[in-house]
PDB file of N, CA and C in Angstrom:
ATOM      1  N   MET H   1       0.943  -0.928  -0.085  1.00  0.00           N
ATOM      2  CA  MET H   1      -0.096  -0.346  -0.237  1.00  0.00           C
ATOM      3  C   MET H   1       0.732   1.136  -0.060  1.00  0.00           C
ATOM      4  N   THR H   2       0.588   2.221  -0.847  1.00  0.00           N
ATOM      5  CA  THR H   2       1.391   3.044  -1.011  1.00  0.00           C
ATOM      6  C   THR H   2       0.846   4.238   0.359  1.00  0.00           C
ATOM      7  N   GLU H   3       2.147   5.185   0.863  1.00  0.00           N
ATOM      8  CA  GLU H   3       1.930   5.909   2.108  1.00  0.00           C
ATOM      9  C   GLU H   3       0.390   6.719   1.431  1.00  0.00           C
ATOM     10  N   THR H   4       0.184   7.209   0.279  1.00  0.00           N
ATOM     11  CA  THR H   4      -1.039   7.941   0.210  1.00  0.00           C
ATOM     12  C   THR H   4      -2.252   7.428   0.455  1.00  0.00           C
ATOM     13  N   ALA H   5      -2.688   6.256  -0.463  1.00  0.00           N
ATOM     14  CA  ALA H   5      -3.286   5.137   0.156  1.00  0.00           C
ATOM     15  C   ALA H   5      -3.376   4.886   1.700  1.00  0.00           C
ATOM     16  N   PHE H   6      -2.237   4.640   2.187  1.00  0.00           N
ATOM     17  CA  PHE H   6      -2.508   4.285   3.772  1.00  0.00           C
ATOM     18  C   PHE H   6      -3.094   6.017   4.275  1.00  0.00           C
ATOM     19  N   TYR H   7      -2.465   6.850   4.499  1.00  0.00           N
ATOM     20  CA  TYR H   7      -3.104   7.639   4.907  1.00  0.00           C
ATOM     21  C   TYR H   7      -4.623   8.299   4.605  1.00  0.00           C
ATOM     22  N   ILE H   8      -4.751   7.971   3.262  1.00  0.00           N
ATOM     23  CA  ILE H   8      -6.454   8.357   2.912  1.00  0.00           C
ATOM     24  C   ILE H   8      -7.158   7.378   3.937  1.00  0.00           C
ATOM     25  N   LEU H   9      -6.506   6.020   3.661  1.00  0.00           N
ATOM     26  CA  LEU H   9      -7.843   5.154   4.503  1.00  0.00           C
ATOM     27  C   LEU H   9      -7.643   5.693   5.724  1.00  0.00           C
ATOM     28  N   LEU H  10      -6.632   6.082   6.313  1.00  0.00           N
ATOM     29  CA  LEU H  10      -6.168   6.179   8.087  1.00  0.00           C
ATOM     30  C   LEU H  10      -7.499   7.405   8.171  1.00  0.00           C
ATOM     31  N   SER H  11      -7.485   8.256   7.052  1.00  0.00           N
ATOM     32  CA  SER H  11      -8.297   9.342   8.023  1.00  0.00           C
ATOM     33  C   SER H  11     -10.014   8.928   7.329  1.00  0.00           C
ATOM     34  N   LEU H  12      -9.994   7.856   7.457  1.00  0.00           N
ATOM     35  CA  LEU H  12     -11.417   7.576   7.217  1.00  0.00           C
ATOM     36  C   LEU H  12     -11.838   7.006   8.582  1.00  0.00           C
ATOM     37  N   THR H  13     -11.414   7.260   9.471  1.00  0.00           N
ATOM     38  CA  THR H  13     -12.109   6.766  10.573  1.00  0.00           C
ATOM     39  C   THR H  13     -13.686   7.375  11.255  1.00  0.00           C
ATOM     40  N   GLU H  14     -13.912   7.830  10.295  1.00  0.00           N
ATOM     41  CA  GLU H  14     -15.404   8.726  10.590  1.00  0.00           C
ATOM     42  C   GLU H  14     -15.347   9.153   8.855  1.00  0.00           C
ATOM     43  N   PRO H  15     -16.869   9.369   7.957  1.00  0.00           N
ATOM     44  CA  PRO H  15     -16.900   9.374   7.179  1.00  0.00           C
ATOM     45  C   PRO H  15     -16.395  11.021   6.707  1.00  0.00           C
ATOM     46  N   ARG H  16     -15.586  10.980   5.652  1.00  0.00           N
ATOM     47  CA  ARG H  16     -15.325  12.790   5.158  1.00  0.00           C
ATOM     48  C   ARG H  16     -15.768  12.434   3.833  1.00  0.00           C
ATOM     49  N   HIS H  17     -15.434  14.274   3.575  1.00  0.00           N
ATOM     50  CA  HIS H  17     -15.558  14.405   2.266  1.00  0.00           C
ATOM     51  C   HIS H  17     -14.168  14.746   1.892  1.00  0.00           C
ATOM     52  N   GLY H  18     -14.095  14.921   0.549  1.00  0.00           N
ATOM     53  CA  GLY H  18     -12.705  14.867   0.000  1.00  0.00           C
ATOM     54  C   GLY H  18     -11.240  15.715   0.463  1.00  0.00           C
ATOM     55  N   TYR H  19     -12.389  17.320   0.862  1.00  0.00           N
ATOM     56  CA  TYR H  19     -10.839  18.223   1.407  1.00  0.00           C
ATOM     57  C   TYR H  19     -11.122  17.641   2.956  1.00  0.00           C
ATOM     58  N   GLY H  20     -12.229  17.118   3.581  1.00  0.00           N
ATOM     59  CA  GLY H  20     -11.661  16.655   4.932  1.00  0.00           C
ATOM     60  C   GLY H  20     -10.584  15.859   5.030  1.00  0.00           C
ATOM     61  N   ILE H  21     -10.831  14.902   4.155  1.00  0.00           N
ATOM     62  CA  ILE H  21      -9.243  13.710   4.153  1.00  0.00           C
ATOM     63  C   ILE H  21      -7.877  14.815   3.538  1.00  0.00           C
ATOM     64  N   VAL H  22      -8.006  15.473   2.978  1.00  0.00           N
ATOM     65  CA  VAL H  22      -6.982  16.491   3.052  1.00  0.00           C
ATOM     66  C   VAL H  22      -6.365  17.339   3.760  1.00  0.00           C
ATOM     67  N   LYS H  23      -7.224  17.558   4.505  1.00  0.00           N
ATOM     68  CA  LYS H  23      -6.808  18.350   5.853  1.00  0.00           C
ATOM     69  C   LYS H  23      -6.791  17.526   6.758  1.00  0.00           C
ATOM     70  N   HIS H  24      -7.017  16.465   7.035  1.00  0.00           N
ATOM     71  CA  HIS H  24      -6.656  15.142   7.935  1.00  0.00           C
ATOM     72  C   HIS H  24      -5.653  14.758   7.790  1.00  0.00           C
ATOM     73  N   VAL H  25      -4.947  14.506   6.940  1.00  0.00           N
ATOM     74  CA  VAL H  25      -3.806  13.895   6.286  1.00  0.00           C
ATOM     75  C   VAL H  25      -2.908  15.172   6.739  1.00  0.00           C
ATOM     76  N   ASP H  26      -2.963  16.329   6.127  1.00  0.00           N
ATOM     77  CA  ASP H  26      -2.004  16.941   6.423  1.00  0.00           C
ATOM     78  C   ASP H  26      -2.112  17.522   8.079  1.00  0.00           C
ATOM     79  N   ASP H  27      -3.147  17.496   8.738  1.00  0.00           N
ATOM     80  CA  ASP H  27      -2.833  17.645  10.259  1.00  0.00           C
ATOM     81  C   ASP H  27      -2.165  16.627  11.086  1.00  0.00           C
ATOM     82  N   ILE H  28      -2.829  15.155  10.823  1.00  0.00           N
ATOM     83  CA  ILE H  28      -2.009  14.135  11.216  1.00  0.00           C
ATOM     84  C   ILE H  28      -0.248  13.758  10.583  1.00  0.00           C
ATOM     85  N   THR H  29       0.084  14.128   9.841  1.00  0.00           N
ATOM     86  CA  THR H  29       1.341  14.518   9.168  1.00  0.00           C
ATOM     87  C   THR H  29       2.431  15.772   9.411  1.00  0.00           C
ATOM     88  N   ASN H  30       1.405  16.714  10.279  1.00  0.00           N
ATOM     89  CA  ASN H  30       2.259  18.123  10.040  1.00  0.00           C
ATOM     90  C   ASN H  30       2.334  18.923   9.281  1.00  0.00           C
ATOM     91  N   SER H  31       1.791  18.352   7.901  1.00  0.00           N
ATOM     92  CA  SER H  31       2.261  19.392   6.493  1.00  0.00           C
ATOM     93  C   SER H  31       3.219  18.569   5.923  1.00  0.00           C
ATOM     94  N   ARG H  32       3.643  17.323   6.338  1.00  0.00           N
ATOM     95  CA  ARG H  32       4.836  16.781   5.780  1.00  0.00           C
ATOM     96  C   ARG H  32       4.156  15.962   4.278  1.00  0.00           C
ATOM     97  N   ILE H  33       2.756  15.500   4.211  1.00  0.00           N
ATOM     98  CA  ILE H  33       2.253  15.239   3.013  1.00  0.00           C
ATOM     99  C   ILE H  33       1.159  16.470   2.837  1.00  0.00           C
ATOM    100  N   VAL H  34       1.323  16.923   1.660  1.00  0.00           N
ATOM    101  CA  VAL H  34      -0.056  17.362   1.276  1.00  0.00           C
ATOM    102  C   VAL H  34      -0.378  17.311  -0.541  1.00  0.00           C
ATOM    103  N   LEU H  35      -1.591  16.622   0.310  1.00  0.00           N
ATOM    104  CA  LEU H  35      -2.327  15.636  -0.965  1.00  0.00           C
ATOM    105  C   LEU H  35      -3.017  16.770  -2.172  1.00  0.00           C
ATOM    106  N   GLY H  36      -3.034  16.424  -3.062  1.00  0.00           N
ATOM    107  CA  GLY H  36      -3.099  17.235  -4.307  1.00  0.00           C
ATOM    108  C   GLY H  36      -4.862  16.754  -4.316  1.00  0.00           C
ATOM    109  N   SER H  37      -5.776  17.220  -4.939  1.00  0.00           N
ATOM    110  CA  SER H  37      -6.959  16.705  -5.190  1.00  0.00           C
ATOM    111  C   SER H  37      -7.312  15.799  -6.608  1.00  0.00           C
ATOM    112  N   GLY H  38      -6.176  15.660  -7.650  1.00  0.00           N
ATOM    113  CA  GLY H  38      -6.098  14.790  -8.612  1.00  0.00           C
ATOM    114  C   GLY H  38      -5.666  13.316  -7.785  1.00  0.00           C
ATOM    115  N   THR H  39      -4.840  13.261  -6.923  1.00  0.00           N
ATOM    116  CA  THR H  39      -4.169  11.952  -6.303  1.00  0.00           C
ATOM    117  C   THR H  39      -5.147  11.685  -5.239  1.00  0.00           C
ATOM    118  N   VAL H  40      -5.944  12.550  -4.384  1.00  0.00           N
ATOM    119  CA  VAL H  40      -6.659  12.193  -3.519  1.00  0.00           C
ATOM    120  C   VAL H  40      -7.783  11.437  -4.519  1.00  0.00           C
ATOM    121  N   TYR H  41      -8.779  12.170  -5.564  1.00  0.00           N
ATOM    122  CA  TYR H  41      -9.703  11.350  -6.153  1.00  0.00           C
ATOM    123  C   TYR H  41      -9.213  10.326  -6.972  1.00  0.00           C
ATOM    124  N   GLY H  42      -8.493  10.326  -7.628  1.00  0.00           N
ATOM    125  CA  GLY H  42      -8.158   9.067  -8.336  1.00  0.00           C
ATOM    126  C   GLY H  42      -7.521   8.003  -7.172  1.00  0.00           C
ATOM    127  N   THR H  43      -6.931   8.357  -6.205  1.00  0.00           N
ATOM    128  CA  THR H  43      -6.852   7.413  -5.185  1.00  0.00           C
ATOM    129  C   THR H  43      -8.256   6.550  -4.857  1.00  0.00           C
ATOM    130  N   LEU H  44      -9.405   7.503  -4.263  1.00  0.00           N
ATOM    131  CA  LEU H  44     -10.680   7.297  -4.178  1.00  0.00           C
ATOM    132  C   LEU H  44     -11.728   6.473  -5.016  1.00  0.00           C
ATOM    133  N   THR H  45     -10.960   6.773  -5.786  1.00  0.00           N
ATOM    134  CA  THR H  45     -12.156   6.079  -7.531  1.00  0.00           C
ATOM    135  C   THR H  45     -11.460   4.764  -7.245  1.00  0.00           C
ATOM    136  N   LYS H  46     -10.234   4.616  -7.383  1.00  0.00           N
ATOM    137  CA  LYS H  46      -9.633   3.197  -7.234  1.00  0.00           C
ATOM    138  C   LYS H  46      -9.933   2.668  -6.044  1.00  0.00           C
ATOM    139  N   MET H  47     -10.084   2.921  -4.480  1.00  0.00           N
ATOM    140  CA  MET H  47     -10.307   2.432  -3.661  1.00  0.00           C
ATOM    141  C   MET H  47     -11.552   1.979  -3.953  1.00  0.00           C
ATOM    142  N   GLN H  48     -12.799   2.822  -4.186  1.00  0.00           N
ATOM    143  CA  GLN H  48     -14.486   2.359  -4.558  1.00  0.00           C
ATOM    144  C   GLN H  48     -14.577   1.306  -5.125  1.00  0.00           C
ATOM    145  N   LYS H  49     -13.707   1.148  -6.295  1.00  0.00           N
ATOM    146  CA  LYS H  49     -13.566  -0.165  -7.235  1.00  0.00           C
ATOM    147  C   LYS H  49     -12.898  -1.181  -6.908  1.00  0.00           C
ATOM    148  N   ASP H  50     -12.221  -1.194  -6.043  1.00  0.00           N
ATOM    149  CA  ASP H  50     -11.437  -2.423  -5.014  1.00  0.00           C
ATOM    150  C   ASP H  50     -12.459  -2.468  -3.971  1.00  0.00           C
ATOM    151  N   GLY H  51     -13.464  -2.020  -3.548  1.00  0.00           N
ATOM    152  CA  GLY H  51     -14.783  -2.355  -2.621  1.00  0.00           C
ATOM    153  C   GLY H  51     -13.882  -1.844  -1.255  1.00  0.00           C
ATOM    154  N   ILE H  52     -13.099  -1.035  -1.362  1.00  0.00           N
ATOM    155  CA  ILE H  52     -12.523  -0.189   0.194  1.00  0.00           C
ATOM    156  C   ILE H  52     -13.309   0.771   0.375  1.00  0.00           C
ATOM    157  N   ILE H  53     -13.580   1.446   0.118  1.00  0.00           N
ATOM    158  CA  ILE H  53     -14.535   2.622   0.365  1.00  0.00           C
ATOM    159  C   ILE H  53     -15.962   2.835  -0.264  1.00  0.00           C
ATOM    160  N   THR H  54     -16.915   3.189   0.555  1.00  0.00           N
ATOM    161  CA  THR H  54     -18.033   3.514  -0.330  1.00  0.00           C
ATOM    162  C   THR H  54     -18.444   5.124  -0.221  1.00  0.00           C
ATOM    163  N   VAL H  55     -19.104   5.368  -1.220  1.00  0.00           N
ATOM    164  CA  VAL H  55     -19.337   6.973  -1.440  1.00  0.00           C
ATOM    165  C   VAL H  55     -20.782   7.085  -1.330  1.00  0.00           C
ATOM    166  N   PHE H  56     -20.675   8.370  -0.677  1.00  0.00           N
ATOM    167  CA  PHE H  56     -22.433   8.787  -0.666  1.00  0.00           C
ATOM    168  C   PHE H  56     -22.610  10.432  -0.590  1.00  0.00           C
ATOM    169  N   ALA H  57     -23.811  11.142  -0.790  1.00  0.00           N
ATOM    170  CA  ALA H  57     -24.097  12.260  -0.440  1.00  0.00           C
ATOM    171  C   ALA H  57     -25.026  12.352   0.604  1.00  0.00           C
ATOM    172  N   ASP H  58     -24.086  13.310   1.197  1.00  0.00           N
ATOM    173  CA  ASP H  58     -24.545  14.047   2.859  1.00  0.00           C
ATOM    174  C   ASP H  58     -25.570  14.810   2.300  1.00  0.00           C
ATOM    175  N   GLU H  59     -26.438  15.329   3.644  1.00  0.00           N
ATOM    176  CA  GLU H  59     -27.485  16.386   3.664  1.00  0.00           C
ATOM    177  C   GLU H  59     -27.098  17.317   2.669  1.00  0.00           C
ATOM    178  N   GLU H  60     -26.172  17.938   2.535  1.00  0.00           N
ATOM    179  CA  GLU H  60     -25.587  18.916   1.736  1.00  0.00           C
ATOM    180  C   GLU H  60     -25.265  18.678   0.462  1.00  0.00           C
ATOM    181  N   ARG H  61     -25.637  17.827  -0.038  1.00  0.00           N
ATOM    182  CA  ARG H  61     -25.092  16.854  -1.472  1.00  0.00           C
ATOM    183  C   ARG H  61     -23.267  17.140  -1.424  1.00  0.00           C
ATOM    184  N   LYS H  62     -23.068  17.206  -0.351  1.00  0.00           N
ATOM    185  CA  LYS H  62     -21.424  16.894  -0.501  1.00  0.00           C
ATOM    186  C   LYS H  62     -21.160  15.307  -0.899  1.00  0.00           C
ATOM    187  N   THR H  63     -20.135  14.811  -1.771  1.00  0.00           N
ATOM    188  CA  THR H  63     -19.735  13.476  -1.677  1.00  0.00           C
ATOM    189  C   THR H  63     -19.206  13.455  -0.248  1.00  0.00           C
ATOM    190  N   VAL H  64     -19.512  12.067  -0.327  1.00  0.00           N
ATOM    191  CA  VAL H  64     -19.003  11.518   1.273  1.00  0.00           C
ATOM    192  C   VAL H  64     -18.086  10.394   1.178  1.00  0.00           C
ATOM    193  N   TYR H  65     -17.177   9.726   1.849  1.00  0.00           N
ATOM    194  CA  TYR H  65     -16.250   8.554   1.837  1.00  0.00           C
ATOM    195  C   TYR H  65     -16.219   7.859   3.118  1.00  0.00           C
ATOM    196  N   GLU H  66     -16.942   6.668   2.949  1.00  0.00           N
ATOM    197  CA  GLU H  66     -16.872   5.867   3.859  1.00  0.00           C
ATOM    198  C   GLU H  66     -15.879   4.666   4.128  1.00  0.00           C
ATOM    199  N   ILE H  67     -15.574   4.097   4.788  1.00  0.00           N
ATOM    200  CA  ILE H  67     -14.561   3.081   4.589  1.00  0.00           C
ATOM    201  C   ILE H  67     -15.250   1.906   4.855  1.00  0.00           C
ATOM    202  N   THR H  68     -15.088   0.534   4.419  1.00  0.00           N
ATOM    203  CA  THR H  68     -16.160  -0.363   4.031  1.00  0.00           C
ATOM    204  C   THR H  68     -15.530  -1.581   5.119  1.00  0.00           C
ATOM    205  N   GLU H  69     -15.915  -2.651   5.785  1.00  0.00           N
ATOM    206  CA  GLU H  69     -15.630  -4.064   6.285  1.00  0.00           C
ATOM    207  C   GLU H  69     -13.922  -4.000   5.644  1.00  0.00           C
ATOM    208  N   THR H  70     -14.296  -4.508   4.267  1.00  0.00           N
ATOM    209  CA  THR H  70     -12.988  -5.157   3.619  1.00  0.00           C
ATOM    210  C   THR H  70     -11.703  -4.209   3.742  1.00  0.00           C
ATOM    211  N   GLY H  71     -12.101  -2.764   3.587  1.00  0.00           N
ATOM    212  CA  GLY H  71     -11.027  -1.660   4.259  1.00  0.00           C
ATOM    213  C   GLY H  71     -10.685  -1.866   5.446  1.00  0.00           C
ATOM    214  N   LYS H  72     -11.537  -1.766   6.445  1.00  0.00           N
ATOM    215  CA  LYS H  72     -11.252  -1.858   7.611  1.00  0.00           C
ATOM    216  C   LYS H  72      -9.907  -2.959   7.889  1.00  0.00           C
ATOM    217  N   LYS H  73     -10.278  -4.290   7.004  1.00  0.00           N
ATOM    218  CA  LYS H  73      -9.269  -5.122   7.329  1.00  0.00           C
ATOM    219  C   LYS H  73      -8.460  -5.118   6.630  1.00  0.00           C
ATOM    220  N   LEU H  74      -8.073  -4.561   5.450  1.00  0.00           N
ATOM    221  CA  LEU H  74      -7.213  -3.762   4.932  1.00  0.00           C
ATOM    222  C   LEU H  74      -5.931  -2.985   5.858  1.00  0.00           C
ATOM    223  N   ILE H  75      -6.516  -2.147   6.224  1.00  0.00           N
ATOM    224  CA  ILE H  75      -5.678  -0.937   6.826  1.00  0.00           C
ATOM    225  C   ILE H  75      -5.320  -1.651   8.433  1.00  0.00           C
ATOM    226  N   THR H  76      -6.302  -2.635   8.765  1.00  0.00           N
ATOM    227  CA  THR H  76      -5.754  -3.363  10.045  1.00  0.00           C
ATOM    228  C   THR H  76      -4.488  -4.380   9.782  1.00  0.00           C
ATOM    229  N   ALA H  77      -4.279  -4.550   8.454  1.00  0.00           N
ATOM    230  CA  ALA H  77      -3.341  -5.654   8.362  1.00  0.00           C
ATOM    231  C   ALA H  77      -2.044  -5.053   7.746  1.00  0.00           C
ATOM    232  N   GLU H  78      -2.021  -3.358   7.269  1.00  0.00           N
ATOM    233  CA  GLU H  78      -1.067  -2.633   7.088  1.00  0.00           C
ATOM    234  C   GLU H  78      -0.403  -2.258   7.942  1.00  0.00           C
ATOM    235  N   ILE H  79      -1.285  -1.845   8.616  1.00  0.00           N
ATOM    236  CA  ILE H  79      -1.034  -0.999  10.165  1.00  0.00           C
ATOM    237  C   ILE H  79       0.100  -2.372  11.132  1.00  0.00           C
ATOM    238  N   LYS H  80      -0.168  -3.738  10.884  1.00  0.00           N
ATOM    239  CA  LYS H  80       0.103  -4.504  11.790  1.00  0.00           C
ATOM    240  C   LYS H  80       1.653  -4.871  10.989  1.00  0.00           C
ATOM    241  N   ARG H  81       1.820  -4.802   9.713  1.00  0.00           N
ATOM    242  CA  ARG H  81       3.239  -4.904   8.913  1.00  0.00           C
ATOM    243  C   ARG H  81       3.736  -3.354   9.217  1.00  0.00           C
ATOM    244  N   LEU H  82       2.966  -2.426   9.286  1.00  0.00           N
ATOM    245  CA  LEU H  82       4.319  -1.228   9.606  1.00  0.00           C
ATOM    246  C   LEU H  82       4.516  -1.384  10.911  1.00  0.00           C
ATOM    247  N   LYS H  83       3.698  -2.386  12.063  1.00  0.00           N
ATOM    248  CA  LYS H  83       4.225  -2.423  13.396  1.00  0.00           C
ATOM    249  C   LYS H  83       5.537  -3.146  13.617  1.00  0.00           C
ATOM    250  N   GLU H  84       5.572  -3.996  12.559  1.00  0.00           N
ATOM    251  CA  GLU H  84       6.694  -5.082  12.380  1.00  0.00           C
ATOM    252  C   GLU H  84       7.792  -4.808  12.194  1.00  0.00           C
ATOM    253  N   LEU H  85       7.728  -3.318  11.358  1.00  0.00           N
ATOM    254  CA  LEU H  85       8.964  -2.674  10.162  1.00  0.00           C
ATOM    255  C   LEU H  85       9.160  -2.110  11.096  1.00  0.00           C
ATOM    256  N   HIS H  86       8.474  -1.409  11.818  1.00  0.00           N
ATOM    257  CA  HIS H  86       9.169  -0.374  12.573  1.00  0.00           C
ATOM    258  C   HIS H  86       9.683  -1.232  13.950  1.00  0.00           C
ATOM    259  N   GLN H  87       9.775  -2.256  14.447  1.00  0.00           N
ATOM    260  CA  GLN H  87      10.276  -2.756  15.431  1.00  0.00           C
ATOM    261  C   GLN H  87      11.775  -3.325  14.797  1.00  0.00           C
ATOM    262  N   ASN H  88      11.175  -3.722  14.171  1.00  0.00           N
ATOM    263  CA  ASN H  88      12.591  -4.613  13.430  1.00  0.00           C
ATOM    264  C   ASN H  88      13.719  -3.139  12.656  1.00  0.00           C
ATOM    265  N   ALA H  89      13.277  -2.762  12.379  1.00  0.00           N
ATOM    266  CA  ALA H  89      14.614  -0.989  12.097  1.00  0.00           C
ATOM    267  C   ALA H  89      14.608  -0.707  13.452  1.00  0.00           C
ATOM    268  N   LEU H  90      14.088  -0.763  14.746  1.00  0.00           N
ATOM    269  CA  LEU H  90      14.301  -0.222  15.862  1.00  0.00           C
ATOM    270  C   LEU H  90      15.356  -1.134  16.731  1.00  0.00           C
ATOM    271  N   LYS H  91      15.477  -2.261  16.572  1.00  0.00           N
ATOM    272  CA  LYS H  91      16.474  -3.529  16.791  1.00  0.00           C
ATOM    273  C   LYS H  91      17.969  -3.344  15.688  1.00  0.00           C
ATOM    274  N   ASN H  92      17.504  -2.961  15.008  1.00  0.00           N
ATOM    275  CA  ASN H  92      18.607  -2.966  13.764  1.00  0.00           C
ATOM    276  C   ASN H  92      19.455  -1.731  13.602  1.00  0.00           C
ATOM    277  N   GLU H  93      18.889  -0.678  14.069  1.00  0.00           N
ATOM    278  CA  GLU H  93      19.356   0.757  14.001  1.00  0.00           C
ATOM    279  C   GLU H  93      20.588   1.149  14.386  1.00  0.00           C
ATOM    280  N   GLU H  94      20.887   0.603  15.380  1.00  0.00           N
ATOM    281  CA  GLU H  94      22.203   0.921  15.519  1.00  0.00           C
ATOM    282  C   GLU H  94      23.410   0.040  14.827  1.00  0.00           C
ATOM    283  N   ALA H  95      23.368  -0.952  14.024  1.00  0.00           N
ATOM    284  CA  ALA H  95      24.089  -1.178  12.987  1.00  0.00           C
ATOM    285  C   ALA H  95      24.701  -0.250  12.182  1.00  0.00           C
ATOM    286  N   PHE H  96      23.731   0.819  11.864  1.00  0.00           N
ATOM    287  CA  PHE H  96      23.764   1.868  10.883  1.00  0.00           C
ATOM    288  C   PHE H  96      24.469   2.986  11.385  1.00  0.00           C
ATOM    289  N   LEU H  97      24.612   2.886  12.958  1.00  0.00           N
ATOM    290  CA  LEU H  97      25.084   4.799  13.136  1.00  0.00           C
ATOM    291  C   LEU H  97      26.486   4.541  13.441  1.00  0.00           C
TER     292      LEU H  97
END
């Protein structure tokens, strides 16, 4: 999973519209990752096709994105993989210092 896809999914702890996703990713990465609209909407379209998210319109007719059960399983597996990666990096970090 790309870092962009990871953060987009991670931002869907609650349903959000596109700008809400961009803002949330900016906030949680301290502006390290600034998502462009083309990247966000292209990734969201692929995620929808893959059944990772669903799309609906809210009462203001804004498009809102929500993670599916498949998406939750995917992000949980990715978090587990990243934890392992982090633990292994910490164990071996001193070899490179």
